[in-house]
Short mmCIF file of N, CA and C in Angstrom, two decimals:
data_model
loop_
_atom_site.label_atom_id
_atom_site.label_comp_id
_atom_site.label_asym_id
_atom_site.label_seq_id
_atom_site.Cartn_x
_atom_site.Cartn_y
_atom_site.Cartn_z
N MET A 1184 8.79 138.92 34.01
CA MET A 1184 10.02 138.56 34.77
C MET A 1184 9.87 138.88 36.18
N HIS A 1185 10.30 138.04 36.97
CA HIS A 1185 10.08 138.11 38.45
C HIS A 1185 11.53 137.60 39.26
N GLN A 1186 11.41 138.00 40.51
CA GLN A 1186 12.81 137.70 41.26
C GLN A 1186 12.72 136.07 41.50
N SER A 1187 14.16 135.68 41.53
CA SER A 1187 14.31 134.19 41.59
C SER A 1187 14.05 133.82 43.04
N LEU A 1188 13.51 132.61 43.32
CA LEU A 1188 13.25 131.98 44.56
C LEU A 1188 14.54 132.04 45.40
N GLY A 1189 14.36 132.47 46.58
CA GLY A 1189 15.51 132.52 47.52
C GLY A 1189 16.28 133.90 47.41
N PHE A 1190 16.03 134.74 46.42
CA PHE A 1190 16.58 136.03 46.17
C PHE A 1190 15.62 137.21 45.96
N ARG A 1191 14.38 136.92 46.64
CA ARG A 1191 13.39 137.79 46.67
C ARG A 1191 13.65 138.89 47.73
N ASP A 1192 13.34 140.24 47.31
CA ASP A 1192 13.59 141.30 48.26
C ASP A 1192 12.22 141.73 48.72
N PRO A 1193 11.87 141.51 50.01
CA PRO A 1193 10.54 141.98 50.42
C PRO A 1193 10.33 143.45 50.44
N ASP A 1194 11.34 144.12 50.48
CA ASP A 1194 11.16 145.73 50.41
C ASP A 1194 10.89 146.13 49.06
N ARG A 1195 11.49 145.44 48.00
CA ARG A 1195 11.33 145.85 46.65
C ARG A 1195 10.96 144.61 45.79
N PRO A 1196 9.64 144.18 45.90
CA PRO A 1196 9.16 142.97 45.27
C PRO A 1196 9.19 143.05 43.74
N ASN A 1197 9.05 144.35 43.11
CA ASN A 1197 8.96 144.51 41.78
C ASN A 1197 10.27 144.81 41.06
N HIS A 1198 11.40 144.73 41.88
CA HIS A 1198 12.68 145.02 41.33
C HIS A 1198 13.22 143.71 40.78
N VAL A 1199 13.82 143.78 39.63
CA VAL A 1199 14.68 142.51 38.89
C VAL A 1199 16.02 142.95 38.52
N CYS A 1200 16.92 142.06 38.29
CA CYS A 1200 18.27 142.42 37.67
C CYS A 1200 18.08 143.00 36.44
N LEU A 1201 19.03 143.83 35.87
CA LEU A 1201 19.07 144.57 34.82
C LEU A 1201 20.25 143.96 33.96
N LEU A 1202 19.88 143.36 32.81
CA LEU A 1202 20.65 142.61 31.89
C LEU A 1202 21.45 143.53 31.05
N LYS A 1203 22.87 143.61 31.38
CA LYS A 1203 23.61 144.52 30.67
C LYS A 1203 24.51 143.77 29.46
N LYS A 1204 24.70 142.54 29.62
CA LYS A 1204 25.46 141.88 28.75
C LYS A 1204 24.82 140.58 28.32
N SER A 1205 25.35 140.00 27.31
CA SER A 1205 24.73 138.79 26.61
C SER A 1205 24.84 137.69 27.55
N LEU A 1206 23.86 136.76 27.56
CA LEU A 1206 23.87 135.54 28.48
C LEU A 1206 23.65 134.39 27.44
N TYR A 1207 23.74 133.14 28.09
CA TYR A 1207 23.34 132.08 27.29
C TYR A 1207 21.92 132.10 26.94
N GLY A 1208 21.69 131.57 25.62
CA GLY A 1208 20.41 131.65 25.14
C GLY A 1208 20.01 132.83 24.16
N LEU A 1209 20.86 133.80 24.35
CA LEU A 1209 20.58 134.91 23.52
C LEU A 1209 21.37 134.89 22.14
N LYS A 1210 20.87 135.58 21.19
CA LYS A 1210 21.54 135.58 19.93
C LYS A 1210 23.01 136.14 19.99
N GLN A 1211 23.12 137.01 20.77
CA GLN A 1211 24.50 137.66 21.06
C GLN A 1211 25.39 136.94 21.76
N ALA A 1212 24.99 135.90 22.44
CA ALA A 1212 25.81 135.13 23.47
C ALA A 1212 27.04 134.53 22.78
N PRO A 1213 27.14 133.88 21.66
CA PRO A 1213 28.18 133.37 21.03
C PRO A 1213 29.46 134.46 20.73
N ARG A 1214 28.81 135.55 20.09
CA ARG A 1214 29.66 136.75 19.66
C ARG A 1214 30.39 137.36 20.90
N ALA A 1215 29.56 137.44 22.00
CA ALA A 1215 30.03 138.00 23.30
C ALA A 1215 30.99 137.17 23.87
N TRP A 1216 30.87 135.79 23.86
CA TRP A 1216 31.89 134.84 24.30
C TRP A 1216 33.22 134.84 23.67
N TYR A 1217 32.85 134.91 22.25
CA TYR A 1217 34.28 135.00 21.35
C TYR A 1217 35.02 136.24 21.66
N LYS A 1218 34.33 137.35 21.72
CA LYS A 1218 34.87 138.65 21.98
C LYS A 1218 35.70 138.64 23.29
N ARG A 1219 35.10 138.22 24.31
CA ARG A 1219 35.78 138.11 25.58
C ARG A 1219 36.94 137.18 25.63
N PHE A 1220 36.81 136.03 24.96
CA PHE A 1220 37.80 135.02 25.00
C PHE A 1220 39.08 135.62 24.16
N ALA A 1221 38.77 136.17 22.95
CA ALA A 1221 39.69 136.70 22.07
C ALA A 1221 40.52 137.85 22.73
N ASN A 1222 39.75 138.62 23.33
CA ASN A 1222 40.52 139.78 24.08
C ASN A 1222 41.37 139.24 25.10
N TYR A 1223 40.98 138.31 25.85
CA TYR A 1223 41.76 137.74 26.97
C TYR A 1223 43.19 137.08 26.42
N VAL A 1224 43.00 136.14 25.49
CA VAL A 1224 44.12 135.52 24.86
C VAL A 1224 44.92 136.34 24.19
N ARG A 1225 44.56 137.54 23.65
CA ARG A 1225 45.42 138.50 23.21
C ARG A 1225 46.43 139.05 24.21
N THR A 1226 45.74 139.26 25.54
CA THR A 1226 46.61 139.80 26.61
C THR A 1226 47.79 138.81 26.93
N LEU A 1227 47.50 137.66 26.61
CA LEU A 1227 48.54 136.54 26.82
C LEU A 1227 49.60 136.47 25.90
N GLY A 1228 49.33 137.02 24.73
CA GLY A 1228 50.43 137.01 23.65
C GLY A 1228 49.99 136.39 22.43
N PHE A 1229 48.75 135.85 22.34
CA PHE A 1229 48.16 135.24 21.12
C PHE A 1229 47.76 136.15 20.13
N SER A 1230 47.73 135.85 18.94
CA SER A 1230 47.14 136.60 17.76
C SER A 1230 46.24 135.59 17.06
N TYR A 1231 45.26 136.12 16.45
CA TYR A 1231 44.29 135.14 15.71
C TYR A 1231 44.94 135.03 14.34
N SER A 1232 44.73 133.92 13.74
CA SER A 1232 45.14 133.51 12.30
C SER A 1232 44.26 134.26 11.37
N ILE A 1233 44.98 134.89 10.12
CA ILE A 1233 44.08 135.56 9.30
C ILE A 1233 43.17 134.59 8.51
N SER A 1234 43.51 133.48 8.29
CA SER A 1234 42.75 132.48 7.49
C SER A 1234 41.54 132.01 8.40
N ASP A 1235 41.66 131.84 9.72
CA ASP A 1235 40.64 131.22 10.47
C ASP A 1235 40.68 132.04 11.76
N HIS A 1236 39.80 132.86 11.99
CA HIS A 1236 39.67 133.54 13.38
C HIS A 1236 39.45 132.78 14.58
N SER A 1237 39.18 131.54 14.51
CA SER A 1237 38.93 130.72 15.63
C SER A 1237 40.32 129.89 16.08
N LEU A 1238 41.49 130.10 15.26
CA LEU A 1238 42.69 129.82 15.51
C LEU A 1238 43.69 130.82 16.09
N PHE A 1239 44.11 130.72 17.18
CA PHE A 1239 44.97 131.64 17.83
C PHE A 1239 46.32 131.21 17.90
N ILE A 1240 47.39 132.02 17.64
CA ILE A 1240 48.72 131.57 17.47
C ILE A 1240 49.62 132.37 18.43
N TYR A 1241 50.48 131.62 19.25
CA TYR A 1241 51.26 132.22 20.16
C TYR A 1241 52.76 131.99 19.76
N ARG A 1242 53.64 133.10 19.67
CA ARG A 1242 55.05 132.99 19.26
C ARG A 1242 55.90 133.84 20.13
N ARG A 1243 56.88 133.26 20.89
CA ARG A 1243 57.67 134.01 21.64
C ARG A 1243 59.20 133.19 21.62
N GLY A 1244 60.05 133.85 20.72
CA GLY A 1244 61.37 133.25 20.50
C GLY A 1244 61.15 131.84 19.87
N THR A 1245 61.55 130.76 20.39
CA THR A 1245 61.32 129.39 19.89
C THR A 1245 60.13 128.66 20.38
N SER A 1246 59.35 129.54 21.38
CA SER A 1246 58.11 128.80 21.87
C SER A 1246 57.07 129.09 20.92
N MET A 1247 56.14 127.98 20.69
CA MET A 1247 54.98 128.36 19.84
C MET A 1247 53.86 127.42 20.52
N ALA A 1248 52.64 128.08 20.20
CA ALA A 1248 51.48 127.38 20.85
C ALA A 1248 50.36 127.71 19.71
N TYR A 1249 49.54 126.70 19.49
CA TYR A 1249 48.34 126.91 18.70
C TYR A 1249 47.08 126.64 19.65
N LEU A 1250 46.07 127.38 19.56
CA LEU A 1250 44.81 127.20 20.11
C LEU A 1250 43.73 127.28 19.26
N LEU A 1251 42.91 126.35 19.13
CA LEU A 1251 41.74 126.24 18.31
C LEU A 1251 40.48 126.20 19.20
N LEU A 1252 39.60 127.27 18.94
CA LEU A 1252 38.32 127.44 19.75
C LEU A 1252 37.18 127.17 18.70
N TYR A 1253 36.40 126.18 19.44
CA TYR A 1253 35.10 125.94 18.62
C TYR A 1253 33.95 125.96 19.61
N VAL A 1254 33.27 126.95 19.58
CA VAL A 1254 32.12 127.20 20.49
C VAL A 1254 32.63 127.31 21.94
N ASP A 1255 32.55 126.21 22.72
CA ASP A 1255 33.25 126.37 23.90
C ASP A 1255 34.38 125.10 24.21
N ASP A 1256 34.64 124.54 23.05
CA ASP A 1256 35.74 123.48 23.13
C ASP A 1256 36.99 124.15 22.66
N ILE A 1257 38.09 123.77 23.30
CA ILE A 1257 39.45 124.33 23.00
C ILE A 1257 40.38 123.29 22.73
N ILE A 1258 41.14 123.26 21.67
CA ILE A 1258 42.31 122.33 21.61
C ILE A 1258 43.48 123.21 21.55
N LEU A 1259 44.47 122.67 22.36
CA LEU A 1259 45.75 123.57 22.54
C LEU A 1259 46.85 122.51 22.22
N THR A 1260 47.93 123.07 21.63
CA THR A 1260 49.10 122.28 21.41
C THR A 1260 50.30 123.33 21.40
N ALA A 1261 51.29 122.82 21.89
CA ALA A 1261 52.60 123.80 22.10
C ALA A 1261 53.88 123.01 21.68
N SER A 1262 54.83 123.82 21.47
CA SER A 1262 56.36 123.21 21.26
C SER A 1262 57.01 122.66 22.40
N SER A 1263 56.37 122.80 23.75
CA SER A 1263 57.05 122.21 24.75
C SER A 1263 55.98 121.73 25.79
N ASP A 1264 56.37 120.85 26.83
CA ASP A 1264 55.43 120.48 27.57
C ASP A 1264 54.93 121.49 28.77
N GLU A 1265 55.95 122.40 29.09
CA GLU A 1265 55.65 123.42 30.12
C GLU A 1265 54.60 124.52 29.64
N LEU A 1266 54.86 124.88 28.21
CA LEU A 1266 54.00 125.94 27.70
C LEU A 1266 52.41 125.69 27.83
N PRO A 1267 51.83 124.53 27.53
CA PRO A 1267 50.44 124.42 27.63
C PRO A 1267 50.07 124.43 28.93
N LYS A 1268 50.82 123.94 30.01
CA LYS A 1268 50.46 123.93 31.33
C LYS A 1268 50.22 125.45 31.95
N SER A 1269 51.22 126.18 31.46
CA SER A 1269 51.18 127.61 31.87
C SER A 1269 49.95 128.32 31.27
N ILE A 1270 49.66 128.00 29.90
CA ILE A 1270 48.57 128.55 29.40
C ILE A 1270 47.22 128.08 29.94
N ILE A 1271 47.00 126.89 30.21
CA ILE A 1271 45.84 126.33 30.83
C ILE A 1271 45.62 126.85 32.19
N SER A 1272 46.63 127.12 32.92
CA SER A 1272 46.50 127.72 34.22
C SER A 1272 46.09 129.22 34.16
N LEU A 1273 46.63 129.82 33.10
CA LEU A 1273 46.05 131.41 32.96
C LEU A 1273 44.74 131.35 32.51
N LEU A 1274 44.18 130.38 31.60
CA LEU A 1274 42.93 130.42 31.22
C LEU A 1274 41.90 129.97 32.22
N SER A 1275 42.30 129.02 33.11
CA SER A 1275 41.61 128.66 34.16
C SER A 1275 41.40 129.68 35.27
N SER A 1276 42.23 130.50 35.38
CA SER A 1276 42.12 131.65 36.27
C SER A 1276 41.02 132.61 35.83
N GLU A 1277 40.91 132.74 34.40
CA GLU A 1277 39.98 133.72 33.91
C GLU A 1277 38.52 132.97 33.72
N PHE A 1278 38.48 131.79 33.21
CA PHE A 1278 37.30 131.21 32.87
C PHE A 1278 37.20 129.90 33.55
N SER A 1279 35.95 129.51 33.77
CA SER A 1279 35.61 128.16 34.45
C SER A 1279 35.73 127.09 33.36
N MET A 1280 36.73 126.35 33.43
CA MET A 1280 37.07 125.37 32.42
C MET A 1280 37.73 124.10 33.13
N LYS A 1281 37.54 123.07 32.34
CA LYS A 1281 38.09 121.67 32.76
C LYS A 1281 39.12 121.18 31.75
N ASP A 1282 40.25 120.73 32.13
CA ASP A 1282 41.22 120.09 31.35
C ASP A 1282 40.78 118.63 31.12
N LEU A 1283 40.51 118.13 29.86
CA LEU A 1283 40.18 116.90 29.57
C LEU A 1283 41.32 116.01 29.18
N GLY A 1284 42.53 116.43 29.27
CA GLY A 1284 43.62 115.71 28.92
C GLY A 1284 43.82 115.64 27.39
N HIS A 1285 44.57 114.60 26.93
CA HIS A 1285 44.82 114.31 25.54
C HIS A 1285 43.57 114.36 24.79
N LEU A 1286 43.84 114.83 23.48
CA LEU A 1286 42.59 114.95 22.57
C LEU A 1286 42.15 113.56 22.06
N SER A 1287 40.83 113.19 22.27
CA SER A 1287 40.41 111.90 21.88
C SER A 1287 39.23 111.98 20.97
N TYR A 1288 38.55 112.91 20.90
CA TYR A 1288 37.29 113.21 19.93
C TYR A 1288 37.10 114.79 19.84
N PHE A 1289 36.81 115.13 18.52
CA PHE A 1289 36.64 116.57 18.24
C PHE A 1289 35.93 116.73 16.96
N LEU A 1290 34.73 117.44 16.94
CA LEU A 1290 33.85 117.50 15.74
C LEU A 1290 33.59 116.35 14.96
N GLY A 1291 33.37 115.34 15.64
CA GLY A 1291 32.95 113.91 15.00
C GLY A 1291 34.22 113.22 14.45
N ILE A 1292 35.43 113.54 14.98
CA ILE A 1292 36.54 112.90 14.42
C ILE A 1292 37.10 112.25 15.68
N ASN A 1293 37.40 110.97 15.66
CA ASN A 1293 38.05 110.23 16.74
C ASN A 1293 39.54 110.35 16.55
N VAL A 1294 40.32 110.60 17.68
CA VAL A 1294 41.86 110.72 17.63
C VAL A 1294 42.33 109.67 18.36
N THR A 1295 43.45 108.94 17.88
CA THR A 1295 44.01 107.97 18.71
C THR A 1295 45.46 108.12 18.67
N HIS A 1296 46.15 108.11 19.81
CA HIS A 1296 47.49 108.50 20.02
C HIS A 1296 48.32 107.22 20.00
N HIS A 1297 49.51 107.27 19.16
CA HIS A 1297 50.45 106.17 19.33
C HIS A 1297 51.80 106.81 19.22
N ALA A 1298 52.69 105.96 19.16
CA ALA A 1298 54.31 106.34 19.31
C ALA A 1298 54.62 107.30 18.09
N GLY A 1299 54.14 106.99 16.94
CA GLY A 1299 54.38 107.93 15.75
C GLY A 1299 53.63 109.04 15.59
N GLY A 1300 52.66 109.35 16.43
CA GLY A 1300 52.00 110.51 16.26
C GLY A 1300 50.42 110.23 16.60
N LEU A 1301 49.53 110.98 15.87
CA LEU A 1301 48.18 110.78 15.81
C LEU A 1301 47.53 110.14 14.76
N PHE A 1302 46.40 109.43 14.97
CA PHE A 1302 45.66 108.72 14.01
C PHE A 1302 44.09 109.40 14.08
N LEU A 1303 43.67 110.01 12.84
CA LEU A 1303 42.43 110.54 12.78
C LEU A 1303 41.55 109.54 12.09
N SER A 1304 40.53 109.03 12.39
CA SER A 1304 39.60 108.29 11.84
C SER A 1304 38.36 109.06 11.47
N LYS A 1305 37.34 108.26 10.96
CA LYS A 1305 35.94 108.83 10.45
C LYS A 1305 36.19 109.46 9.02
N PRO A 1306 37.00 108.99 8.09
CA PRO A 1306 36.86 109.64 6.83
C PRO A 1306 35.72 109.38 6.00
N ARG A 1307 35.29 110.31 5.25
CA ARG A 1307 34.03 110.28 4.42
C ARG A 1307 34.49 110.24 2.86
N GLU A 1308 33.32 110.06 2.06
CA GLU A 1308 33.71 109.83 0.66
C GLU A 1308 34.39 111.06 -0.01
N GLU A 1309 33.87 112.24 0.40
CA GLU A 1309 34.51 113.49 -0.12
C GLU A 1309 36.08 113.71 0.36
N HIS A 1310 36.33 113.10 1.51
CA HIS A 1310 37.85 113.05 1.93
C HIS A 1310 38.78 112.19 0.93
N MET A 1311 37.97 111.07 0.61
CA MET A 1311 38.67 110.23 -0.24
C MET A 1311 39.06 110.79 -1.62
N HIS A 1312 37.89 111.49 -2.11
CA HIS A 1312 38.16 112.24 -3.38
C HIS A 1312 39.18 113.30 -3.31
N ALA A 1313 39.23 114.09 -2.25
CA ALA A 1313 40.22 115.12 -2.08
C ALA A 1313 41.62 114.42 -2.13
N LEU A 1314 41.65 113.28 -1.50
CA LEU A 1314 42.98 112.70 -1.19
C LEU A 1314 43.41 112.16 -2.62
N LYS A 1315 42.62 111.55 -3.36
CA LYS A 1315 42.89 111.18 -4.75
C LYS A 1315 43.41 112.32 -5.65
N ARG A 1316 42.74 113.39 -5.62
CA ARG A 1316 43.01 114.64 -6.25
C ARG A 1316 44.52 115.17 -5.89
N ILE A 1317 44.82 115.13 -4.59
CA ILE A 1317 46.18 115.52 -4.21
C ILE A 1317 47.14 114.48 -4.69
N LEU A 1318 46.89 113.23 -4.56
CA LEU A 1318 47.79 112.09 -4.98
C LEU A 1318 48.14 112.40 -6.67
N ARG A 1319 47.04 112.55 -7.36
CA ARG A 1319 47.21 112.72 -8.79
C ARG A 1319 47.94 113.97 -9.08
N TYR A 1320 47.76 115.11 -8.33
CA TYR A 1320 48.66 116.38 -8.56
C TYR A 1320 50.12 116.09 -8.25
N ILE A 1321 50.34 115.39 -7.21
CA ILE A 1321 51.77 114.97 -6.81
C ILE A 1321 52.43 114.06 -7.85
N GLN A 1322 51.47 113.12 -8.28
CA GLN A 1322 52.27 112.27 -9.27
C GLN A 1322 52.47 113.01 -10.56
N GLY A 1323 51.76 113.98 -10.85
CA GLY A 1323 51.88 114.59 -12.30
C GLY A 1323 52.80 115.86 -12.18
N THR A 1324 53.32 116.18 -10.97
CA THR A 1324 54.12 117.36 -10.72
C THR A 1324 55.42 116.90 -10.04
N MET A 1325 55.86 115.71 -10.04
CA MET A 1325 57.07 115.23 -9.26
C MET A 1325 58.20 115.67 -9.94
N ASP A 1326 58.35 115.93 -11.21
CA ASP A 1326 59.64 116.53 -11.90
C ASP A 1326 59.60 117.89 -12.13
N LEU A 1327 58.57 118.68 -11.43
CA LEU A 1327 58.59 120.04 -11.59
C LEU A 1327 59.19 120.70 -10.40
N GLY A 1328 59.59 122.01 -10.58
CA GLY A 1328 60.24 122.74 -9.42
C GLY A 1328 60.94 124.03 -10.03
N PHE A 1329 61.51 124.73 -9.20
CA PHE A 1329 62.21 125.91 -9.64
C PHE A 1329 63.42 125.97 -8.78
N HIS A 1330 64.48 126.62 -9.59
CA HIS A 1330 65.86 126.58 -9.12
C HIS A 1330 66.07 128.04 -8.63
N LEU A 1331 66.85 128.11 -7.54
CA LEU A 1331 67.37 129.44 -6.95
C LEU A 1331 68.81 129.50 -7.41
N TYR A 1332 69.18 130.56 -8.06
CA TYR A 1332 70.67 130.68 -8.46
C TYR A 1332 71.23 131.95 -7.73
N PRO A 1333 72.61 131.89 -7.54
CA PRO A 1333 73.15 133.10 -6.85
C PRO A 1333 72.98 134.29 -7.82
N SER A 1334 72.65 135.48 -7.19
CA SER A 1334 72.37 136.60 -7.77
C SER A 1334 73.33 137.79 -7.45
N SER A 1335 73.55 138.68 -8.43
CA SER A 1335 74.66 139.78 -8.05
C SER A 1335 73.82 140.79 -7.18
N THR A 1336 72.44 140.83 -7.25
CA THR A 1336 71.75 141.89 -6.44
C THR A 1336 70.99 141.15 -5.45
N SER A 1337 70.64 141.80 -4.28
CA SER A 1337 69.79 141.10 -3.30
C SER A 1337 68.51 141.92 -3.02
N THR A 1338 68.21 142.65 -3.99
CA THR A 1338 66.89 143.58 -3.86
C THR A 1338 65.59 142.77 -4.00
N LEU A 1339 64.62 143.23 -3.20
CA LEU A 1339 63.24 142.57 -3.26
C LEU A 1339 62.45 143.61 -4.33
N LEU A 1340 62.05 142.87 -5.34
CA LEU A 1340 61.27 143.61 -6.36
C LEU A 1340 60.05 142.93 -6.66
N SER A 1341 58.90 143.68 -6.77
CA SER A 1341 57.40 143.07 -6.83
C SER A 1341 56.85 143.84 -8.04
N TYR A 1342 56.16 142.94 -8.79
CA TYR A 1342 55.37 143.37 -10.04
C TYR A 1342 53.89 143.12 -9.77
N THR A 1343 53.14 143.77 -10.21
CA THR A 1343 51.51 143.46 -10.05
C THR A 1343 50.83 144.08 -11.28
N ASP A 1344 49.70 143.36 -11.64
CA ASP A 1344 48.86 143.87 -12.78
C ASP A 1344 47.57 143.22 -12.43
N ALA A 1345 46.59 143.97 -13.24
CA ALA A 1345 45.23 143.58 -13.32
C ALA A 1345 44.66 143.86 -14.49
N ASP A 1346 43.85 143.02 -15.19
CA ASP A 1346 43.15 143.36 -16.31
C ASP A 1346 41.75 143.99 -15.79
N TRP A 1347 41.12 144.58 -16.83
CA TRP A 1347 39.73 145.14 -16.43
C TRP A 1347 38.58 144.47 -17.06
N GLY A 1348 38.01 143.69 -16.21
CA GLY A 1348 36.74 142.84 -16.56
C GLY A 1348 37.14 141.85 -17.66
N GLY A 1349 38.40 141.03 -17.47
CA GLY A 1349 38.81 140.22 -18.53
C GLY A 1349 37.91 139.02 -18.82
N CYS A 1350 37.00 138.64 -17.75
CA CYS A 1350 36.26 137.34 -18.08
C CYS A 1350 34.94 137.97 -18.62
N LEU A 1351 34.74 137.26 -19.89
CA LEU A 1351 33.63 137.84 -20.66
C LEU A 1351 32.23 137.41 -20.03
N ASP A 1352 32.16 136.33 -19.31
CA ASP A 1352 30.97 135.85 -18.67
C ASP A 1352 30.63 136.49 -17.44
N THR A 1353 31.68 136.63 -16.42
CA THR A 1353 31.28 137.40 -15.07
C THR A 1353 31.70 138.83 -15.20
N ARG A 1354 32.44 139.26 -16.01
CA ARG A 1354 33.15 140.56 -16.17
C ARG A 1354 33.99 140.82 -14.86
N ARG A 1355 34.59 139.93 -14.31
CA ARG A 1355 35.33 140.23 -13.15
C ARG A 1355 36.90 140.31 -13.63
N SER A 1356 37.72 141.03 -12.80
CA SER A 1356 39.03 141.26 -13.35
C SER A 1356 39.90 140.12 -12.71
N THR A 1357 41.05 139.81 -13.41
CA THR A 1357 41.97 139.02 -12.90
C THR A 1357 43.14 139.72 -12.61
N SER A 1358 43.70 139.46 -11.28
CA SER A 1358 44.86 140.15 -10.85
C SER A 1358 45.93 139.38 -10.42
N GLY A 1359 47.30 139.74 -10.47
CA GLY A 1359 48.30 138.87 -10.21
C GLY A 1359 49.45 139.59 -9.81
N TYR A 1360 50.46 139.03 -9.19
CA TYR A 1360 51.66 139.57 -8.71
C TYR A 1360 52.77 138.62 -8.74
N CYS A 1361 54.02 139.12 -8.91
CA CYS A 1361 55.24 138.04 -8.61
C CYS A 1361 56.28 138.93 -8.05
N VAL A 1362 57.06 138.25 -7.05
CA VAL A 1362 58.15 138.92 -6.33
C VAL A 1362 59.35 138.31 -6.53
N PHE A 1363 60.32 138.94 -6.76
CA PHE A 1363 61.74 138.64 -7.14
C PHE A 1363 62.70 138.99 -5.96
N LEU A 1364 63.53 138.13 -5.57
CA LEU A 1364 64.69 138.38 -4.66
C LEU A 1364 65.84 138.37 -5.61
N GLY A 1365 66.43 139.41 -5.90
CA GLY A 1365 67.46 139.46 -6.84
C GLY A 1365 66.87 139.09 -8.20
N ASP A 1366 67.42 138.08 -8.87
CA ASP A 1366 67.05 137.28 -10.16
C ASP A 1366 66.22 136.20 -9.95
N ASN A 1367 65.82 135.91 -8.69
CA ASN A 1367 65.11 134.66 -8.36
C ASN A 1367 63.55 134.99 -7.97
N LEU A 1368 62.61 134.29 -8.71
CA LEU A 1368 61.24 134.40 -8.31
C LEU A 1368 60.93 133.67 -7.14
N ILE A 1369 60.58 134.40 -6.00
CA ILE A 1369 60.17 133.60 -4.77
C ILE A 1369 58.76 133.56 -4.34
N SER A 1370 57.85 134.33 -4.95
CA SER A 1370 56.39 134.35 -4.76
C SER A 1370 55.48 134.78 -5.85
N TRP A 1371 54.57 134.28 -6.12
CA TRP A 1371 53.54 134.57 -7.20
C TRP A 1371 52.36 134.18 -6.92
N SER A 1372 51.24 134.94 -7.74
CA SER A 1372 49.89 134.50 -7.59
C SER A 1372 49.11 135.16 -8.69
N ALA A 1373 48.14 134.44 -8.99
CA ALA A 1373 47.09 135.05 -10.11
C ALA A 1373 45.68 134.58 -9.89
N LYS A 1374 44.80 135.39 -9.65
CA LYS A 1374 43.30 134.97 -9.25
C LYS A 1374 42.40 135.89 -9.84
N GLN A 1375 41.26 135.36 -10.07
CA GLN A 1375 40.14 136.25 -10.48
C GLN A 1375 39.60 136.95 -9.25
N GLN A 1376 39.28 138.26 -9.28
CA GLN A 1376 38.64 138.88 -8.12
C GLN A 1376 37.36 138.37 -7.79
N PRO A 1377 37.00 138.35 -6.56
CA PRO A 1377 35.78 137.91 -6.18
C PRO A 1377 34.49 138.69 -6.43
N THR A 1378 34.80 139.97 -6.57
CA THR A 1378 33.64 140.98 -6.78
C THR A 1378 33.90 141.65 -8.02
N LEU A 1379 32.62 142.19 -8.62
CA LEU A 1379 32.75 142.99 -9.76
C LEU A 1379 32.62 144.36 -9.35
N SER A 1380 33.70 145.35 -10.02
CA SER A 1380 33.58 146.78 -9.70
C SER A 1380 33.59 147.61 -10.73
#
């Protein structure tokens, strides 16, 4: 390592800059960038989504904004026209960034704007299979649903249970829960646990 041209110190020719943080090209750079970005947007009132840590959500009263970060590309949408402008202004004061306007291309998907909304193109065969599966599910369950009835109580009651190694093949347990508001079932789940304990 040597001093850069134009920044050479004649009194200390063997001195170089000490690298204290990750820079571009190092393995730690993406993590350091994400950590710095996430810490800053949290100071603005964003919280990250539990299901996807690259999705940040802002909620204040009736104002909402969603910010999706992919490497160094950002998609921002909000409930009002003023909110994204103020967020972009705050982000620009902290990071060197450029506003490219309306979304037109992201992760291989072309986006076209029209009066009724957005049109995403570039579907693939697996997308068609997923769409057919969703349509078959909707067609087969159109007459299903559940009713909510007036109840004499308004207490929230939850039940949970798990078997112990119920699956003979994987020896994994199945756990489930159901939540009642009064006499009405409002939430439920049953799934096989991902690990064996």
